[in-house]
mmCIF file of C-alpha atoms and ligand atoms in Angstrom:
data_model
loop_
_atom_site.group_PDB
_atom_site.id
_atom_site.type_symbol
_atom_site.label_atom_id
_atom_site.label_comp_id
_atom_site.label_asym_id
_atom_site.label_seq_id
_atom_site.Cartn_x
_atom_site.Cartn_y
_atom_site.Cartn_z
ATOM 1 C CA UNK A 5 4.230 -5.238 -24.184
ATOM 2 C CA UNK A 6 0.936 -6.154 -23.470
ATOM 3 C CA UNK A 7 -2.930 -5.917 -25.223
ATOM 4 C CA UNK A 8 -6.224 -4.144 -24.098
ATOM 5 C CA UNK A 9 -9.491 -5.034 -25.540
ATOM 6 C CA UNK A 10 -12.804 -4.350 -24.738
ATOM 7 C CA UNK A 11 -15.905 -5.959 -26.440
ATOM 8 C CA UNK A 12 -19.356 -5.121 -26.617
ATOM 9 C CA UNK A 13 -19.290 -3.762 -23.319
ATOM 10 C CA UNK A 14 -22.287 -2.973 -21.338
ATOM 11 C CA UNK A 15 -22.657 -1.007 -17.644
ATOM 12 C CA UNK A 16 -25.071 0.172 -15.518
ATOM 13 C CA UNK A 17 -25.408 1.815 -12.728
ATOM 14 C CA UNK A 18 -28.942 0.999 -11.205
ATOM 15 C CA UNK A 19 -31.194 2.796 -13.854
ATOM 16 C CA UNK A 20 -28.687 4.686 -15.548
ATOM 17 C CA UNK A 21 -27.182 3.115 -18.240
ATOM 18 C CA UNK A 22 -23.251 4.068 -18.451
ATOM 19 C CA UNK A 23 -21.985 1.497 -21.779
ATOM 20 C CA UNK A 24 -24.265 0.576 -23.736
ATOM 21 C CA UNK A 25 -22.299 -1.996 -26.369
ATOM 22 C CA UNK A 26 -18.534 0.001 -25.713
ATOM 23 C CA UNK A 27 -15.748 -1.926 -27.813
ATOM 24 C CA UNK A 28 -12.087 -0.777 -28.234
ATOM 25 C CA UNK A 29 -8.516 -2.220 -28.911
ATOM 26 C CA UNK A 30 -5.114 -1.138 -27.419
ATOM 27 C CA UNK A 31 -2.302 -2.306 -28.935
ATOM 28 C CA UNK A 32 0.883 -3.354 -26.819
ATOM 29 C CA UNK A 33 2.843 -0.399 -26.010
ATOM 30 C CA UNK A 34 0.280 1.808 -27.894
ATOM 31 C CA UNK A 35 -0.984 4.932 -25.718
ATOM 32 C CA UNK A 36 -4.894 5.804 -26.335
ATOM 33 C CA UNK A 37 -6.542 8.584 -25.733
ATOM 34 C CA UNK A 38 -9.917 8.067 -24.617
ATOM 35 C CA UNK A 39 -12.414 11.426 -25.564
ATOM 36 C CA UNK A 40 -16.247 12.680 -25.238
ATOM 37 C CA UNK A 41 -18.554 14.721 -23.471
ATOM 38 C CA UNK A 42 -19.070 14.326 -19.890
ATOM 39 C CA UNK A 43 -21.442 11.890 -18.650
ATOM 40 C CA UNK A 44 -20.571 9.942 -21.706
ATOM 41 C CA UNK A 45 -18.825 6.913 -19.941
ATOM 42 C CA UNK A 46 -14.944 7.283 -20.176
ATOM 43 C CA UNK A 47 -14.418 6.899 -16.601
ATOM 44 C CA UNK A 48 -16.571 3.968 -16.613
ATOM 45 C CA UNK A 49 -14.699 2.451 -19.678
ATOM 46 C CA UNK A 50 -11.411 2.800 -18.189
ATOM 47 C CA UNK A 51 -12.976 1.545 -14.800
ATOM 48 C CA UNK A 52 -14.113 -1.348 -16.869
ATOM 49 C CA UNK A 53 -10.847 -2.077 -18.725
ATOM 50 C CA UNK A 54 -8.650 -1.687 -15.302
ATOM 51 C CA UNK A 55 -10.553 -4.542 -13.528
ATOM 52 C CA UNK A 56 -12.090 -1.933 -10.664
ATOM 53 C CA UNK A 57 -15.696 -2.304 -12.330
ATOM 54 C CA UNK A 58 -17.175 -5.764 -14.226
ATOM 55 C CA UNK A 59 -19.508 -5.035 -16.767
ATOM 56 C CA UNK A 60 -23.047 -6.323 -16.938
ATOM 57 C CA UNK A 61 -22.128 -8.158 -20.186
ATOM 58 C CA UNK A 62 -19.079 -8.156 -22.706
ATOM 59 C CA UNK A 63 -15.775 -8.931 -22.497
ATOM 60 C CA UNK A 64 -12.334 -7.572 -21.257
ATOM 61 C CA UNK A 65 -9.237 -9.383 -22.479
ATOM 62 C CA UNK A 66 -5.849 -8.187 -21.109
ATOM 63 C CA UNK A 67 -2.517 -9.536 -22.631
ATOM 64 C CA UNK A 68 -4.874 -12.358 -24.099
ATOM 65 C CA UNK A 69 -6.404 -12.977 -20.922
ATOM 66 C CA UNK A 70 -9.710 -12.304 -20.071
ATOM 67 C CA UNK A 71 -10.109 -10.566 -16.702
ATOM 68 C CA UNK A 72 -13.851 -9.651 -16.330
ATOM 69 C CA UNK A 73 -14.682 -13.277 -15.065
ATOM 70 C CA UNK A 74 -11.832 -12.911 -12.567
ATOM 71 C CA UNK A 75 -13.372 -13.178 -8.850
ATOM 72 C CA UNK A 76 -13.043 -9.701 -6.537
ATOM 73 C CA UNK A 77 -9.413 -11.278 -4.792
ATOM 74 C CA UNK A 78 -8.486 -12.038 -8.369
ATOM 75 C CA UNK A 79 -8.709 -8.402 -9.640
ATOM 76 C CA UNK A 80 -6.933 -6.933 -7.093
ATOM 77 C CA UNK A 81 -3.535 -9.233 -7.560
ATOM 78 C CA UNK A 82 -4.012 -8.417 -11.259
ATOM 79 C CA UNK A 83 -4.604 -4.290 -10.790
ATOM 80 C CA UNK A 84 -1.281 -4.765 -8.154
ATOM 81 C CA UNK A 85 0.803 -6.669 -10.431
ATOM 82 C CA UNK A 86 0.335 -5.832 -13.589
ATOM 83 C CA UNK A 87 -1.594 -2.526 -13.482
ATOM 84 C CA UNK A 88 -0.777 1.405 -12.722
ATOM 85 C CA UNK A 89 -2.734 4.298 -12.298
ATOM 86 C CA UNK A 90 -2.545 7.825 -12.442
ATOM 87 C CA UNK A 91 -5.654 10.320 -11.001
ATOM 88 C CA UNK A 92 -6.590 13.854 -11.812
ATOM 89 C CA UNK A 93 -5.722 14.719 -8.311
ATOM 90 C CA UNK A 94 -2.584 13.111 -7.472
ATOM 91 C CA UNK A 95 -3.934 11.220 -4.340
ATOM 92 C CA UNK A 96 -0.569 11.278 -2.918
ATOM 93 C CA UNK A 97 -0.226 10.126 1.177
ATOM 94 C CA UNK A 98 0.474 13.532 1.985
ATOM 95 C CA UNK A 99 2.156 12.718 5.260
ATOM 96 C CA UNK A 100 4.990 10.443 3.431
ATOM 97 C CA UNK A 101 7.779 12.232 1.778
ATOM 98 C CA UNK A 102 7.537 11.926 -2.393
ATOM 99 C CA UNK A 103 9.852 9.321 -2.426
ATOM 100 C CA UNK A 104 7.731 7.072 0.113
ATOM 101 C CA UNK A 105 5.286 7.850 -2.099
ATOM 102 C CA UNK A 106 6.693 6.266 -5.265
ATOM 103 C CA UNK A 107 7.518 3.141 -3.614
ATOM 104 C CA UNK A 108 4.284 2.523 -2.433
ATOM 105 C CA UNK A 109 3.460 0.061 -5.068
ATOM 106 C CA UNK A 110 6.797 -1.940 -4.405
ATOM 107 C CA UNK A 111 5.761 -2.118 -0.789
ATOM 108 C CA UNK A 112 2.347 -3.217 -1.327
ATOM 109 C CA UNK A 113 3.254 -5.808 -3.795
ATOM 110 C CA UNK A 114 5.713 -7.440 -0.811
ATOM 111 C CA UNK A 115 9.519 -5.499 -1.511
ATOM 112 C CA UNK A 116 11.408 -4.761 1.490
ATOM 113 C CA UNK A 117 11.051 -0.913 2.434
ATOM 114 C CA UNK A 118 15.278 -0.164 1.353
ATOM 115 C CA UNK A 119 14.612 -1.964 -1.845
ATOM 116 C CA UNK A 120 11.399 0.117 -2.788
ATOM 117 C CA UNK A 121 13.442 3.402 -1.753
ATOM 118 C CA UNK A 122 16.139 2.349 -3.978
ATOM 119 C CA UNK A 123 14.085 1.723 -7.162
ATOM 120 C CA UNK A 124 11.991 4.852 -6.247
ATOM 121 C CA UNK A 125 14.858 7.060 -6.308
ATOM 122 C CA UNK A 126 16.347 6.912 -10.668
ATOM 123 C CA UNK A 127 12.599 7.944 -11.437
ATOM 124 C CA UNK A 128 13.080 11.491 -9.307
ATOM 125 C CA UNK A 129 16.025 12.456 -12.431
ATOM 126 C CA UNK A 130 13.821 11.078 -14.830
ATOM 127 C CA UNK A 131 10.894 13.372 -14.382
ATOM 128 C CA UNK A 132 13.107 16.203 -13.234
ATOM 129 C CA UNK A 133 12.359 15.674 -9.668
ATOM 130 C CA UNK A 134 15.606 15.272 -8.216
ATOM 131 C CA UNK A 135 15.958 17.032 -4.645
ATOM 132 C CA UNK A 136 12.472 16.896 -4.069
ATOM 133 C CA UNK A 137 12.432 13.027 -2.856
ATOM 134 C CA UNK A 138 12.301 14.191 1.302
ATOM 135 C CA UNK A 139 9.707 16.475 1.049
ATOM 136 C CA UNK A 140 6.354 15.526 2.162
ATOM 137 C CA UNK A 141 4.425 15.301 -0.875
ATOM 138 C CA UNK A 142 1.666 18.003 0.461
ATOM 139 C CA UNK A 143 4.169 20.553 0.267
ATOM 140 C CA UNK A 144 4.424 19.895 -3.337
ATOM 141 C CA UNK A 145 3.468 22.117 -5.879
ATOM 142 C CA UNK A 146 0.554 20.252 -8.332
ATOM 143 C CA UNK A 147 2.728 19.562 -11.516
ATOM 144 C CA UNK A 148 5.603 18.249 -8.928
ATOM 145 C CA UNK A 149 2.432 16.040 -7.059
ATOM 146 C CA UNK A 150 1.373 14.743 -10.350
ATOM 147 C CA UNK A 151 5.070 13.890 -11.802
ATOM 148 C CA UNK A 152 5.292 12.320 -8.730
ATOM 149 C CA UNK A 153 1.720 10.121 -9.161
ATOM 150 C CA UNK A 154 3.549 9.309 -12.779
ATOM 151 C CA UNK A 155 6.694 7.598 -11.051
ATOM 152 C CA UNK A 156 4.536 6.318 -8.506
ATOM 153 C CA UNK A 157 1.897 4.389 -11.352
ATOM 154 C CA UNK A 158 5.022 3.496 -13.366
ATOM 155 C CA UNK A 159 7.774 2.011 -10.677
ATOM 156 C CA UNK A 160 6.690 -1.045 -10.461
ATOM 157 C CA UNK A 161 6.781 -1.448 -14.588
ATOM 158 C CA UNK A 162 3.059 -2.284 -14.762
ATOM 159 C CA UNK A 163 1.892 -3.552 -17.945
ATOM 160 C CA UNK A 164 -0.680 -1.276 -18.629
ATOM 161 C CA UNK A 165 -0.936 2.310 -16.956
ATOM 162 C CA UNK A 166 -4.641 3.805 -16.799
ATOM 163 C CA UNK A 167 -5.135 7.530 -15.666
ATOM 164 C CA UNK A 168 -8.364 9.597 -15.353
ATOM 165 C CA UNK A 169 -7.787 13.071 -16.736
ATOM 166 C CA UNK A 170 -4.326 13.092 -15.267
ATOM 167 C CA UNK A 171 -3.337 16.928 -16.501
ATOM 168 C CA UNK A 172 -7.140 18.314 -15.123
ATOM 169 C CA UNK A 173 -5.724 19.693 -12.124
ATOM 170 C CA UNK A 174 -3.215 21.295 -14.035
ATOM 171 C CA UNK A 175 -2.372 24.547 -16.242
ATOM 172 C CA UNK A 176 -2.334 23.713 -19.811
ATOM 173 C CA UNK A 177 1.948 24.332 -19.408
ATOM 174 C CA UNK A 178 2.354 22.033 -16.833
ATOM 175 C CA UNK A 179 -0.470 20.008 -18.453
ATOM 176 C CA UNK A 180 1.746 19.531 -21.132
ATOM 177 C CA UNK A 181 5.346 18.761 -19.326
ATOM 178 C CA UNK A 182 3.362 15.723 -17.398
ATOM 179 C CA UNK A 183 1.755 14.480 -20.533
ATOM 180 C CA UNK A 184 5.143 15.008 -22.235
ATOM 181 C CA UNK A 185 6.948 12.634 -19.503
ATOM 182 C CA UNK A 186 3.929 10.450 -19.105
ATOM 183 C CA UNK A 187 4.467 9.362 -22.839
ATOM 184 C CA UNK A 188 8.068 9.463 -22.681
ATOM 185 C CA UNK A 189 8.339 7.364 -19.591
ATOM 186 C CA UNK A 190 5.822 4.935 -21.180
ATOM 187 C CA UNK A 191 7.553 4.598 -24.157
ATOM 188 C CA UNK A 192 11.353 3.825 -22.789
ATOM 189 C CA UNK A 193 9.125 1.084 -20.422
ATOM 190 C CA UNK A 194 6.904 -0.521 -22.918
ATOM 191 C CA UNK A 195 4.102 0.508 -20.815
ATOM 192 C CA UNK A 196 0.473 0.215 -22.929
ATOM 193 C CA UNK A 197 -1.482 3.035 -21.770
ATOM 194 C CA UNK A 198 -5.049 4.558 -21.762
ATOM 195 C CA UNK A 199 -5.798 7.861 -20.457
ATOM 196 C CA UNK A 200 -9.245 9.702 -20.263
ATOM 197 C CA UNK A 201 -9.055 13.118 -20.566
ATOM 198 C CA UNK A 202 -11.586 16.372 -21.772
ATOM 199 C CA UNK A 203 -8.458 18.041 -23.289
ATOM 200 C CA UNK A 204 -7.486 17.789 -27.051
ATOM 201 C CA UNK A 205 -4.243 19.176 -26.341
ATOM 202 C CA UNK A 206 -3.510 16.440 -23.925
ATOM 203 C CA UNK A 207 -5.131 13.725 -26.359
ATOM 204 C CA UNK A 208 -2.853 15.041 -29.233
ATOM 205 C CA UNK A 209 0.309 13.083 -27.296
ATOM 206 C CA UNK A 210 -1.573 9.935 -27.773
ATOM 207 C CA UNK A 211 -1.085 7.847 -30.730
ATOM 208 C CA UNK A 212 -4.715 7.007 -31.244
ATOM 209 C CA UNK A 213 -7.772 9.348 -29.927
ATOM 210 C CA UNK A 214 -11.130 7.558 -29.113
ATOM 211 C CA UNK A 215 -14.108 9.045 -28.928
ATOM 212 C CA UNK A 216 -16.906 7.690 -26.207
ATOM 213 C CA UNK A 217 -21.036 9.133 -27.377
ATOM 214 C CA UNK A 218 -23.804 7.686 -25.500
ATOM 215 C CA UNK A 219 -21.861 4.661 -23.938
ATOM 216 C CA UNK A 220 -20.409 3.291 -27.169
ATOM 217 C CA UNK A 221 -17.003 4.263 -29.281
ATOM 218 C CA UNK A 222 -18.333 5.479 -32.125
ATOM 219 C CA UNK A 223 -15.245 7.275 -33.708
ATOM 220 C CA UNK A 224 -11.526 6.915 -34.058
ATOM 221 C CA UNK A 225 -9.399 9.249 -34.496
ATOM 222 C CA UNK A 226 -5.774 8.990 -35.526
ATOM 223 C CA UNK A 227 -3.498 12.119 -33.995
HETATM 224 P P1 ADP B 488 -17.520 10.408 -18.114
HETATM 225 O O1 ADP B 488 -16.277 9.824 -17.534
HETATM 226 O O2 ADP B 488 -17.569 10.369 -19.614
HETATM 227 O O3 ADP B 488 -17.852 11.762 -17.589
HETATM 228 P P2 ADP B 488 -18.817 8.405 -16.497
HETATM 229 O O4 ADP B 488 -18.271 7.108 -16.989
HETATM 230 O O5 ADP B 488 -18.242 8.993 -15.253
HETATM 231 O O6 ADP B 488 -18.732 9.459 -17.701
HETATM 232 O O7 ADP B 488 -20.375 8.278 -16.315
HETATM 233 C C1 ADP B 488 -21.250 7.702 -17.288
HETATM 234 C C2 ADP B 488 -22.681 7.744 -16.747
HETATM 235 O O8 ADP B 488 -22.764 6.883 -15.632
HETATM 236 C C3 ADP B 488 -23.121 9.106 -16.269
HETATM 237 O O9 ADP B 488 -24.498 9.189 -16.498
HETATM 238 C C4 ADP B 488 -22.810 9.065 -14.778
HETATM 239 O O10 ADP B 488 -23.619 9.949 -14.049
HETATM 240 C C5 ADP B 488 -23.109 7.631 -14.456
HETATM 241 N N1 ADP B 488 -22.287 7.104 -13.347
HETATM 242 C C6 ADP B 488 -20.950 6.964 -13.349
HETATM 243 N N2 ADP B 488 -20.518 6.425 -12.189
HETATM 244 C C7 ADP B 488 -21.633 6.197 -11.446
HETATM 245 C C8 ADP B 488 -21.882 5.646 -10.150
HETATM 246 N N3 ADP B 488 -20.861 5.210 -9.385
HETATM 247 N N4 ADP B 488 -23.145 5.580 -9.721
HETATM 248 C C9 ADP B 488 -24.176 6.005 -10.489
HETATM 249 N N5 ADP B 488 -24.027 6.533 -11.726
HETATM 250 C C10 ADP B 488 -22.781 6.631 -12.195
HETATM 251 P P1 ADP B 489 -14.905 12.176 -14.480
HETATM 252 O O1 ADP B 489 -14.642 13.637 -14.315
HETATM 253 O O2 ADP B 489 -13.710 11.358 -14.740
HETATM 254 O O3 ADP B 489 -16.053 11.875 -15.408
HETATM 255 P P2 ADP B 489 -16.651 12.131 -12.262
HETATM 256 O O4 ADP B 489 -16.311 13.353 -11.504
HETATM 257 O O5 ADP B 489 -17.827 12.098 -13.190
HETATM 258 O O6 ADP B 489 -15.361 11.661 -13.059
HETATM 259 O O7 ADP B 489 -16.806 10.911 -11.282
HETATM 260 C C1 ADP B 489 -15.902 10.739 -10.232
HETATM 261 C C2 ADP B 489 -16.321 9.486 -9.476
HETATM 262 O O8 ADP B 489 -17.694 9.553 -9.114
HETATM 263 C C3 ADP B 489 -16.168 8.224 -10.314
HETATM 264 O O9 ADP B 489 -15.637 7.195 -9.493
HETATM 265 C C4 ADP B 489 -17.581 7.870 -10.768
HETATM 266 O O10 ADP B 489 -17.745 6.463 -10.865
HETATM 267 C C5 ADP B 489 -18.428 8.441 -9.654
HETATM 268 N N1 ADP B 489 -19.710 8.979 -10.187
HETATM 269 C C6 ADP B 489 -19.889 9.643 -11.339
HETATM 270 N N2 ADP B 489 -21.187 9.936 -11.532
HETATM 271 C C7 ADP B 489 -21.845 9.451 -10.443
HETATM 272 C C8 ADP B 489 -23.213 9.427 -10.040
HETATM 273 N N3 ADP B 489 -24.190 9.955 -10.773
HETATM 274 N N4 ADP B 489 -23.522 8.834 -8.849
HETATM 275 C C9 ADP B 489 -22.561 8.292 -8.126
HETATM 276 N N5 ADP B 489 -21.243 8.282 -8.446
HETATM 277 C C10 ADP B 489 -20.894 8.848 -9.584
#
């Protein structure tokens, strides 16, 4: 299980300042919960903390490792390798069938297409998707696309999973099943996780809320 820490970080984007001094810590295997108003730099955090933005200044350590020095090339091997994600909007290849689409990480990270297939497949019972792993995944309903975008961020046992308001395109119900698997599935796999999300309902499965004001944490919250 693996450590996520921010420190002191600080982001802008041209003029507009987006972290201003943002520090947190993520335990290995712990699943946080990151909160605030719009505008108030969660995306940005958990931009910063997945190796897709460096900040200005600051540090980001990942399993005792600091990444934010890590050249562009660098980044990428680490977000492949060690890293999964999980969107508000599924962003699914809606051409492949759901199954394709789960094994896309195992293909880009160099496993033969049978052998992706194969480990794609246990994670359609898991998340109650069984029977669905043929059909293209824009014929899927959202909650099925999004379960889906779960197996897909967690096949390749990434280290840390990150996902950007991953129940907003969803009903509160289905909302709920997804963030119910999500923590599940991160649980049996060790998986550290941070997820940014608007939704107290959806925060409440996390074990520790954080709340982002102004570009800084400023409160924590224990659910
Ligand atoms: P949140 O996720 O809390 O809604 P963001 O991290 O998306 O907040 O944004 C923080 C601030 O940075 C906002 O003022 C936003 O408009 C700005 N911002 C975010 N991304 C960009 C960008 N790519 N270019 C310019 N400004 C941005
Ligand atoms: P969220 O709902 O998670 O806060 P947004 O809808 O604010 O996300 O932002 C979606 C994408 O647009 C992000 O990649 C963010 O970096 C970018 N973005 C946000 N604000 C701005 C902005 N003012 N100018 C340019 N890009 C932005």
């Amino acid at each position: 299980m693996k450590a996520i820490e921010a420190r002191e970080v600080v982001l802008s984007f041209g003029e507009t300042p987006a972290l201003r001094g943002a520090s947190v810590s993520v335990a290995p295997g712990e699943i946080v919960a990151i909160m605030g108003p719009s505008g108030s730099g969660k995306s940005t955090l958990l931009h910063c903390l997945a190796g897709i933005l460096v900040p200005d200044a600051g540090e980001i350590h990942f399993d005792g490792r600091r990444i934010d020095t890590l050249n562009e090339h660098e980044r990428s091997v680490l977000r492949r390798d060690q890293f999964g994600f999980v969107f508000q909007f599924g962003q699914l290849v809606p051409e492949l069938t759901a199954q394709e689409n789960v094994a896309l990480p195992l293909l880009l990270g160099g496993v033969k297409r049978a052998a992706a297939l194969k480990a794609a497949r246990p994670w359609f019972e898991r998340l109650g998707l069984a029977g669905l792993e043929q059909r293209r995944s824009g014929e899927l309903s959202g909650g099925q696309a999004q379960r889906v975008a779960l197996a897909r961020g967690l096949v390749a046992r990434p280290g840390a999973l990150f996902a950007d308001e991953p129940t907003g395109a969803l009903d509160s119900l289905t909302g709920e099943q997804v963030m119910d698997l999500l923590v599940t599935s991160a649980r049996e796999e060790g998986t550290t996780v941070v997820l940014v999300t608007h939704d107290a309902r959806v925060a409440a499965y996390a074990d520790r809320q954080v709340i982002v004001r102004d570009g800084k944490v400023n409160a924590l919250v224990h659910s």
